[in-house]
Short mmCIF file of C-alpha atoms in Angstrom, two decimals:
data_model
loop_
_atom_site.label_atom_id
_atom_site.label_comp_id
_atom_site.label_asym_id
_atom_site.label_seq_id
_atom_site.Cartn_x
_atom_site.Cartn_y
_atom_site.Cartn_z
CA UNK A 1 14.70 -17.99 -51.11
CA UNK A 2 16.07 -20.51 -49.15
CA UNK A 3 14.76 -21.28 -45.64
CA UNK A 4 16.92 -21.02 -42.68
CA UNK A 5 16.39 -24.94 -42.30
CA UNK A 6 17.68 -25.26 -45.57
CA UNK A 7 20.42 -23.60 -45.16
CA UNK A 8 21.49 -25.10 -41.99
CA UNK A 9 21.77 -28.21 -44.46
CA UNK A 10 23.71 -26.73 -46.75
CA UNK A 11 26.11 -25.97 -44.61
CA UNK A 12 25.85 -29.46 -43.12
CA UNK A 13 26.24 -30.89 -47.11
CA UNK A 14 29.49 -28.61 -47.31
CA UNK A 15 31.26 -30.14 -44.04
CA UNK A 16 30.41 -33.58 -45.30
CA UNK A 17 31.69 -33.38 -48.73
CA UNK A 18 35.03 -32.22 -46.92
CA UNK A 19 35.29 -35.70 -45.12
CA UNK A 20 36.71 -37.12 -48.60
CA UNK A 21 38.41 -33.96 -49.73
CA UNK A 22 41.25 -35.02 -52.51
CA UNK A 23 39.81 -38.74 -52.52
CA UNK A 24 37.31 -37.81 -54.99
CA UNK A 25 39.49 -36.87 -57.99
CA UNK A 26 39.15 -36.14 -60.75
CA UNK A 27 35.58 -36.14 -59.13
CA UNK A 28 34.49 -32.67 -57.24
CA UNK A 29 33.89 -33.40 -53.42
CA UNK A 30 30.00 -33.38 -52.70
CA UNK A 31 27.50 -33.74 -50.01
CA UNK A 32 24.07 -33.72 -50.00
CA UNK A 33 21.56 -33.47 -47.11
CA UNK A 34 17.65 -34.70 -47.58
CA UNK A 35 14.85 -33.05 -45.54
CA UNK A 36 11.63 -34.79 -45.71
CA UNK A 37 8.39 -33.11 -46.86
CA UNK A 38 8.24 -31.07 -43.18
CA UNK A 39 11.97 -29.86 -43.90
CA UNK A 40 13.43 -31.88 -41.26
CA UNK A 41 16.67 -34.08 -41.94
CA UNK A 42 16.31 -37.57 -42.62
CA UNK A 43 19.64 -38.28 -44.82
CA UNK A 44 22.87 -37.45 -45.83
CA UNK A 45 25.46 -38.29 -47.25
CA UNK A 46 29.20 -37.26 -49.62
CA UNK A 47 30.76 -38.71 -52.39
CA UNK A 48 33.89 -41.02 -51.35
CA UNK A 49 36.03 -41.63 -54.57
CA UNK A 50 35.58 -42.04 -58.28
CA UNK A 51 33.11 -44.97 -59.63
CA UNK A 52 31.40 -44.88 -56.01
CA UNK A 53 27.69 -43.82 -55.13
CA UNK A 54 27.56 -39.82 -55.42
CA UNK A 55 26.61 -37.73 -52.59
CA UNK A 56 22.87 -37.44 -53.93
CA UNK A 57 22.60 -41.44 -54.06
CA UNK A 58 24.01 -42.08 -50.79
CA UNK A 59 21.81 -39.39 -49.09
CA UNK A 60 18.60 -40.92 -50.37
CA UNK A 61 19.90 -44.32 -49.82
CA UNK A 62 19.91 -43.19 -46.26
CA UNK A 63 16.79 -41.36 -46.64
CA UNK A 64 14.43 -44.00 -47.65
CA UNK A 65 10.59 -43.48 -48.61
CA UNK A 66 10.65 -40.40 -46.64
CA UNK A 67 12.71 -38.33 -48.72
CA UNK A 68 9.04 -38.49 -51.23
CA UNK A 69 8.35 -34.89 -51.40
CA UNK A 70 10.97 -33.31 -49.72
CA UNK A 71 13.98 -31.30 -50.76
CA UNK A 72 17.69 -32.47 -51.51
CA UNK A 73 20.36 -29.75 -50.30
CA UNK A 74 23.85 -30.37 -52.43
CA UNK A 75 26.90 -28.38 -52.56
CA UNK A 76 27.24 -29.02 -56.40
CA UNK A 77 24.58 -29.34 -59.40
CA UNK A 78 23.11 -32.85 -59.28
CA UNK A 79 24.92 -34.59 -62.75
CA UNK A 80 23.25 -35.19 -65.88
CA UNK A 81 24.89 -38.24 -67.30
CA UNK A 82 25.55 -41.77 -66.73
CA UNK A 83 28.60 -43.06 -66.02
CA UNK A 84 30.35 -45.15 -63.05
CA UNK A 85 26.93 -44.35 -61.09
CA UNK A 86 23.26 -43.44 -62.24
CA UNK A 87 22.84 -39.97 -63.15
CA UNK A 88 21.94 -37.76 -59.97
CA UNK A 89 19.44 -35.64 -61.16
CA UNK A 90 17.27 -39.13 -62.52
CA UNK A 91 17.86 -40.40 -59.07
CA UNK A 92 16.32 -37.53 -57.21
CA UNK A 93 13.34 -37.76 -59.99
CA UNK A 94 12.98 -40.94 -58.98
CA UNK A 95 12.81 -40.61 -55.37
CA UNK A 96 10.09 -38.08 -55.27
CA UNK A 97 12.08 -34.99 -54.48
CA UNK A 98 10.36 -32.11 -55.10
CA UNK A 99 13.00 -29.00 -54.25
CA UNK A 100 16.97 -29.16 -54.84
CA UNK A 101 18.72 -26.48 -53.43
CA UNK A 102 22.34 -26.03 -54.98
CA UNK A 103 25.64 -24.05 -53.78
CA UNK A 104 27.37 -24.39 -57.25
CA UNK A 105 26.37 -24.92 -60.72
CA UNK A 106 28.69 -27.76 -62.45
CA UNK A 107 31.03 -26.41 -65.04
CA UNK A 108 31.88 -30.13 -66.62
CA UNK A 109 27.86 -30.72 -66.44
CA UNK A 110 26.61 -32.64 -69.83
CA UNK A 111 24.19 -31.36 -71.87
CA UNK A 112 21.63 -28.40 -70.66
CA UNK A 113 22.85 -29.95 -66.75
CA UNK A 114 20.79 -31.17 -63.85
CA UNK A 115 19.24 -27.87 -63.09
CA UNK A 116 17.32 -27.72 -66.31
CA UNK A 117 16.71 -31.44 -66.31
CA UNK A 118 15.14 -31.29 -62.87
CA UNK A 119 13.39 -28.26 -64.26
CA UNK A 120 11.84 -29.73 -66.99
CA UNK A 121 10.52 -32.80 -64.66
CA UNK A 122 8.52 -30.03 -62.62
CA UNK A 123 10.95 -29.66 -59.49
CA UNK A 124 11.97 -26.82 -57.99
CA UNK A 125 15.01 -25.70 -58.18
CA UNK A 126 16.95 -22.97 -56.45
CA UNK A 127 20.65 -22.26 -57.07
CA UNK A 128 23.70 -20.13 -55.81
CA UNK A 129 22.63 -20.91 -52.04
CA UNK A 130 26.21 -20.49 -49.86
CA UNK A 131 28.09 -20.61 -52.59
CA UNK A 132 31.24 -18.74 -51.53
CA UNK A 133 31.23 -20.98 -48.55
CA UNK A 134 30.90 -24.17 -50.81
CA UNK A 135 33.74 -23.01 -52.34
CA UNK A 136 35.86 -23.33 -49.25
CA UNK A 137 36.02 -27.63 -50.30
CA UNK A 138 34.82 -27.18 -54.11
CA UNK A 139 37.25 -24.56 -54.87
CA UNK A 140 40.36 -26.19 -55.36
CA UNK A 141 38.35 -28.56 -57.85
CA UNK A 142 37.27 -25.74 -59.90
CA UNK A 143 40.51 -24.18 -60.04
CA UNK A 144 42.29 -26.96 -61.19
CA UNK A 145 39.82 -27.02 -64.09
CA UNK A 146 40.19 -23.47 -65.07
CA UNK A 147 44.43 -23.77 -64.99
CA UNK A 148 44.68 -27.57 -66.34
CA UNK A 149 47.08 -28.45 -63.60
CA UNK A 150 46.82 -29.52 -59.83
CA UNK A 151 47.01 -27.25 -57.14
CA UNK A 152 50.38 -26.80 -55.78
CA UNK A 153 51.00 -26.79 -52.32
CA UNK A 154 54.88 -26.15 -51.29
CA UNK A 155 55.72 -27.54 -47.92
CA UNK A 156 58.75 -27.56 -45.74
CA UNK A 157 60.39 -27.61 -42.48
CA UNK A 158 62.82 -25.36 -41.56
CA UNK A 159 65.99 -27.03 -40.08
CA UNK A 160 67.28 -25.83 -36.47
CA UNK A 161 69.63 -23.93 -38.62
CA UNK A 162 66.93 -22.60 -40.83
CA UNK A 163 66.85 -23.94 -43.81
CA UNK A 164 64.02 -25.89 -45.83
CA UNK A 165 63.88 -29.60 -45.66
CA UNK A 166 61.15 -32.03 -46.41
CA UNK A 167 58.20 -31.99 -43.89
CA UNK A 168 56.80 -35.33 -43.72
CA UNK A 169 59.00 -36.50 -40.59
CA UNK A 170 56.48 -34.31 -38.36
CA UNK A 171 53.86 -35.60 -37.17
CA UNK A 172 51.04 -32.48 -37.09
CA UNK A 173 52.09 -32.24 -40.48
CA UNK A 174 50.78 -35.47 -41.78
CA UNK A 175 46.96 -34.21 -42.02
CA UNK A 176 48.02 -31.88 -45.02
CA UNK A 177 48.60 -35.55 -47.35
CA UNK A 178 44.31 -35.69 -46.19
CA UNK A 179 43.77 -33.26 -48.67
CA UNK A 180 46.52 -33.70 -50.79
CA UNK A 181 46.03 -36.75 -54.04
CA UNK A 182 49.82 -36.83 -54.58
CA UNK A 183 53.30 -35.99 -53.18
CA UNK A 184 56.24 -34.65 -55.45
CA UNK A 185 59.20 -35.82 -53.16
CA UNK A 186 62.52 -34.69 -53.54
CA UNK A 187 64.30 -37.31 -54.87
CA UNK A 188 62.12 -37.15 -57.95
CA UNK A 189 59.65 -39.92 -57.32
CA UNK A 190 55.70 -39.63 -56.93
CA UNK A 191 53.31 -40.98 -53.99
CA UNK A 192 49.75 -40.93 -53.65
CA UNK A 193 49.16 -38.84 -50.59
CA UNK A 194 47.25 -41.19 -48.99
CA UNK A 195 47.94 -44.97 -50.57
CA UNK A 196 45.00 -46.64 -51.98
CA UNK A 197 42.59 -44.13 -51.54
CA UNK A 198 41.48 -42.99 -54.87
CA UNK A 199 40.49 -46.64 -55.69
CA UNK A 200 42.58 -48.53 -58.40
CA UNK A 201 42.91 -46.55 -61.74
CA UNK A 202 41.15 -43.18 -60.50
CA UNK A 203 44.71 -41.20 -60.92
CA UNK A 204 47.61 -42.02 -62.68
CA UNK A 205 51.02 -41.09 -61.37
CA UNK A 206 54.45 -41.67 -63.38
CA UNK A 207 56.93 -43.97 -61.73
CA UNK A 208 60.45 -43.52 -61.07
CA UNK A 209 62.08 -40.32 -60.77
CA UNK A 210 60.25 -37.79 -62.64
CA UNK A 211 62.51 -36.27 -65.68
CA UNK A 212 59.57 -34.23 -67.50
CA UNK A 213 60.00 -30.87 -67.44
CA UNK A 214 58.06 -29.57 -64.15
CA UNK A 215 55.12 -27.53 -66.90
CA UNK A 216 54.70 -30.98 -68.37
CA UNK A 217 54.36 -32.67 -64.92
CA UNK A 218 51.79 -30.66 -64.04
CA UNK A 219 50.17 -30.98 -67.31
CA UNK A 220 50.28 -35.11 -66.38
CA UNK A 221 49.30 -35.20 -63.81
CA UNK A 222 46.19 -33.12 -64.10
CA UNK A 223 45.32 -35.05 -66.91
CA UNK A 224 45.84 -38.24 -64.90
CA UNK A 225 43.02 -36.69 -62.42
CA UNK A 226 45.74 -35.28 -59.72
CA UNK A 227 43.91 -32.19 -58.40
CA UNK A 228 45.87 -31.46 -55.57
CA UNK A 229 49.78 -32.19 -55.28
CA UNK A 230 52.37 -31.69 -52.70
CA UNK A 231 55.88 -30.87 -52.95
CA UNK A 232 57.97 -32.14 -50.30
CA UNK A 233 61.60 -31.26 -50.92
CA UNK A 234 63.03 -27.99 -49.70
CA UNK A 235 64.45 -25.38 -51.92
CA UNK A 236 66.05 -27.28 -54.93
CA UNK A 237 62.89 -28.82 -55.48
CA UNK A 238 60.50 -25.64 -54.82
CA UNK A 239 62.90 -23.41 -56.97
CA UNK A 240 62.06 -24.11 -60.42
CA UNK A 241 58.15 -24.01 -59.34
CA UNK A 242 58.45 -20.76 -57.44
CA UNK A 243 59.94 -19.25 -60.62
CA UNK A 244 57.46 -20.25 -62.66
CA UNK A 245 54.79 -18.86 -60.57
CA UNK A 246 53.48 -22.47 -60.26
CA UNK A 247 52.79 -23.09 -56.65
CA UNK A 248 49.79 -21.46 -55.03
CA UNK A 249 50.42 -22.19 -51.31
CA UNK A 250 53.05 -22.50 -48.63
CA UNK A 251 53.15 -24.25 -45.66
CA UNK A 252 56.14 -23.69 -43.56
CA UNK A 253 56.94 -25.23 -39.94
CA UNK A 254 59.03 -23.47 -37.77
CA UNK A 255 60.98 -25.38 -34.58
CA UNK A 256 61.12 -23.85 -31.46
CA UNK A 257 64.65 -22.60 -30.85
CA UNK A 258 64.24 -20.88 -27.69
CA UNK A 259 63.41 -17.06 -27.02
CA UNK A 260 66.54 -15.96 -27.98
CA UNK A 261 68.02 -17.46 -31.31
CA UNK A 262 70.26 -16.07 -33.80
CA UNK A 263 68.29 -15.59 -37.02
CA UNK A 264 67.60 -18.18 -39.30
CA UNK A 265 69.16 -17.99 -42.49
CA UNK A 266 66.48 -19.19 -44.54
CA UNK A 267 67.23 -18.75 -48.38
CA UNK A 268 63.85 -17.71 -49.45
CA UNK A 269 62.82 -15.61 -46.36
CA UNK A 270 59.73 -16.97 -44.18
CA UNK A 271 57.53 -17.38 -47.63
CA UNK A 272 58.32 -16.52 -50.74
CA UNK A 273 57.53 -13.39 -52.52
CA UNK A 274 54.44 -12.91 -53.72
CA UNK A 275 52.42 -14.75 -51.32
CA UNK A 276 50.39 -13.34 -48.01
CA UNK A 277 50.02 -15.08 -44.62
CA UNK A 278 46.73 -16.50 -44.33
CA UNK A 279 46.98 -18.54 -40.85
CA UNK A 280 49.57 -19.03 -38.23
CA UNK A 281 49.02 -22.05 -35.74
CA UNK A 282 51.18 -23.21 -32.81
CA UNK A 283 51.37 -27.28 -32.90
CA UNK A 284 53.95 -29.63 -31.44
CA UNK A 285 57.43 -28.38 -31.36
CA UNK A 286 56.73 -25.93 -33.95
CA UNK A 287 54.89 -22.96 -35.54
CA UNK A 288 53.13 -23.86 -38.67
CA UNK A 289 52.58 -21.02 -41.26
CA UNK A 290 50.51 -21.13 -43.85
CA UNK A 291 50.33 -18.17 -47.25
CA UNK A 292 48.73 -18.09 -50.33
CA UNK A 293 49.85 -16.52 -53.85
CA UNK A 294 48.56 -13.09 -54.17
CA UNK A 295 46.56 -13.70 -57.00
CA UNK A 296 43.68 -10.88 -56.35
CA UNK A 297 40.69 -12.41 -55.66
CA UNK A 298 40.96 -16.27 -56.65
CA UNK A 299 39.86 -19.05 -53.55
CA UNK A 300 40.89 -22.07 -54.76
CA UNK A 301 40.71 -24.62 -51.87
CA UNK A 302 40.59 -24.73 -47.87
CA UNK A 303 43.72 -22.99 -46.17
CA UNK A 304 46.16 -25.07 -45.67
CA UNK A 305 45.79 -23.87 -42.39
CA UNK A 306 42.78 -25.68 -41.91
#
């Protein structure tokens, strides 16, 4: 059973891993926290983009000689192949670690996976430690796995008038593209959220105005390692989406129009149907809410409240 140390480093591991959330893809978003033989910290560290140091190597990197006997705390199973980087479960071999505590088990893991690797090299192992709260940065990731296509944020503004127009003029709004890899814009064409910070040829995105049907776009993109996308657009844009049961959260901002307005006449209500509010924040000039698709009891990814 994990030890209340150790899991004061787990939850440490998750809110690192979140400092790169979206950067990473097509690569899950780790951390990893080291406590020496005594269970006290002495490294940590998250994975920053594709073909980059995982979180494991760049928590014993920090770590030193004094992570010899002590335990590595990581949000997702240590990998068991060599690719960009060494393979993670051979690097904590390596560096003497005897315990790995784990939040989630890797579903893309190679061969019998890190656990059983680690296993069979006579460390202990202990899994499924906060795993619903890993899943608050991992679970967009894993999502996009199981329904081969990005997560699909819609996001507007309404108009003094109410209606939906793109977002990205406000300036609260801009910390969504953080956790966003790409933007669908209205005019058709495709941005990474945040330029250059997948690293060169981590995601692929089509240029020029998209004409693929919007099934196929998804399909794309997920297969060009978008895990996360944005549309930005208003209602011409969201429509053929919304109809196709395709995007899994709202964001909507609302401007301040005084205490006594005449209604809005948004076309598709506050959010869509189908979808529940999951967060309501006041920021600059407007109210920003936030809903998710009621899909029963999937968590894909942090509120877009957050």
């Amino acid at each position: 059973m994990a030890s209340s140390l150790e899991l004061q480093a787990m939850r440490r591991a998750i809110a690192l891993s979140a400092h790169r959330l979206a950067s990473t893809s097509p690569n899950p978003p780790v951390g990893c926290v080291i406590l020496d033989a005594a269970g006290q910290p002495v490294g940590e560290g998250y994975h920053a983009r594709k073909g980059e140091a995982h979180a494991e190597g760049n928590a014993l990197l920090a770590a030193g000689t004094a992570a010899k006997g002590g335990t590595a705390v990581v949000t997702l199973e240590p990998c068991n192949h060599a690719g960009h980087t060494p393979a993670c479960r051979q690097l904590l071999i390596d560096a003497g670690i005897a315990r790995v505590v784990v939040a989630l088990i890797d579903p893309t893991s190679r061969g019998e996976g890190g656990v059983a690797e680690l296993r069979k090299s006579g460390v202990s192992v202990e899994t499924n430690v906060l795993a619903e709260e890993a899943m608050l940065v991992l679970g967009g990731w894993r999502t996009a796995l199981t329904l081969n296509r990005p997560i699909v944020t819609l996001v507007y503004a309404e108009t003094a008038e109410g209606r939906m127009s793109a977002f990205n003029r406000i300036p609260s709004s801009r910390d969504l593209l953080l956790s966003a890899d790409a933007v669908l814009y209205a005019d058709g064409h495709l941005e990474e959220a945040i330029p250059r910070s997948h690293g060169p040829g981590m995601i692929y995105l089509p240029e020029g105005p998209i004409r693929l049907d919007h099934r196929d776009l998804l399909k794309t993109l997920h297969t060009g390692g978008v895990r996360r996308l944005l549309l930005d657009g208003g209602s011409n844009l969201a429509a053929p989406f919304l109809a196709a049961a395709l995007v899994d959260h709202v964001v909507a901002y609302l401007p301040d129009r005084g205490p006594s307005a005449p209604p809005g006449i948004n076309e598709q209500g506050l959010i869509p149907d189908g979808f529940y509010l999951t967060g309501i924040d006041r920021v600059p000039r407007y109210v920003k809410v936030s809903a998710a698709r009621n899909d029963g009891e999937r968590q894909d990814h942090l509120s877009p409240s957050s």
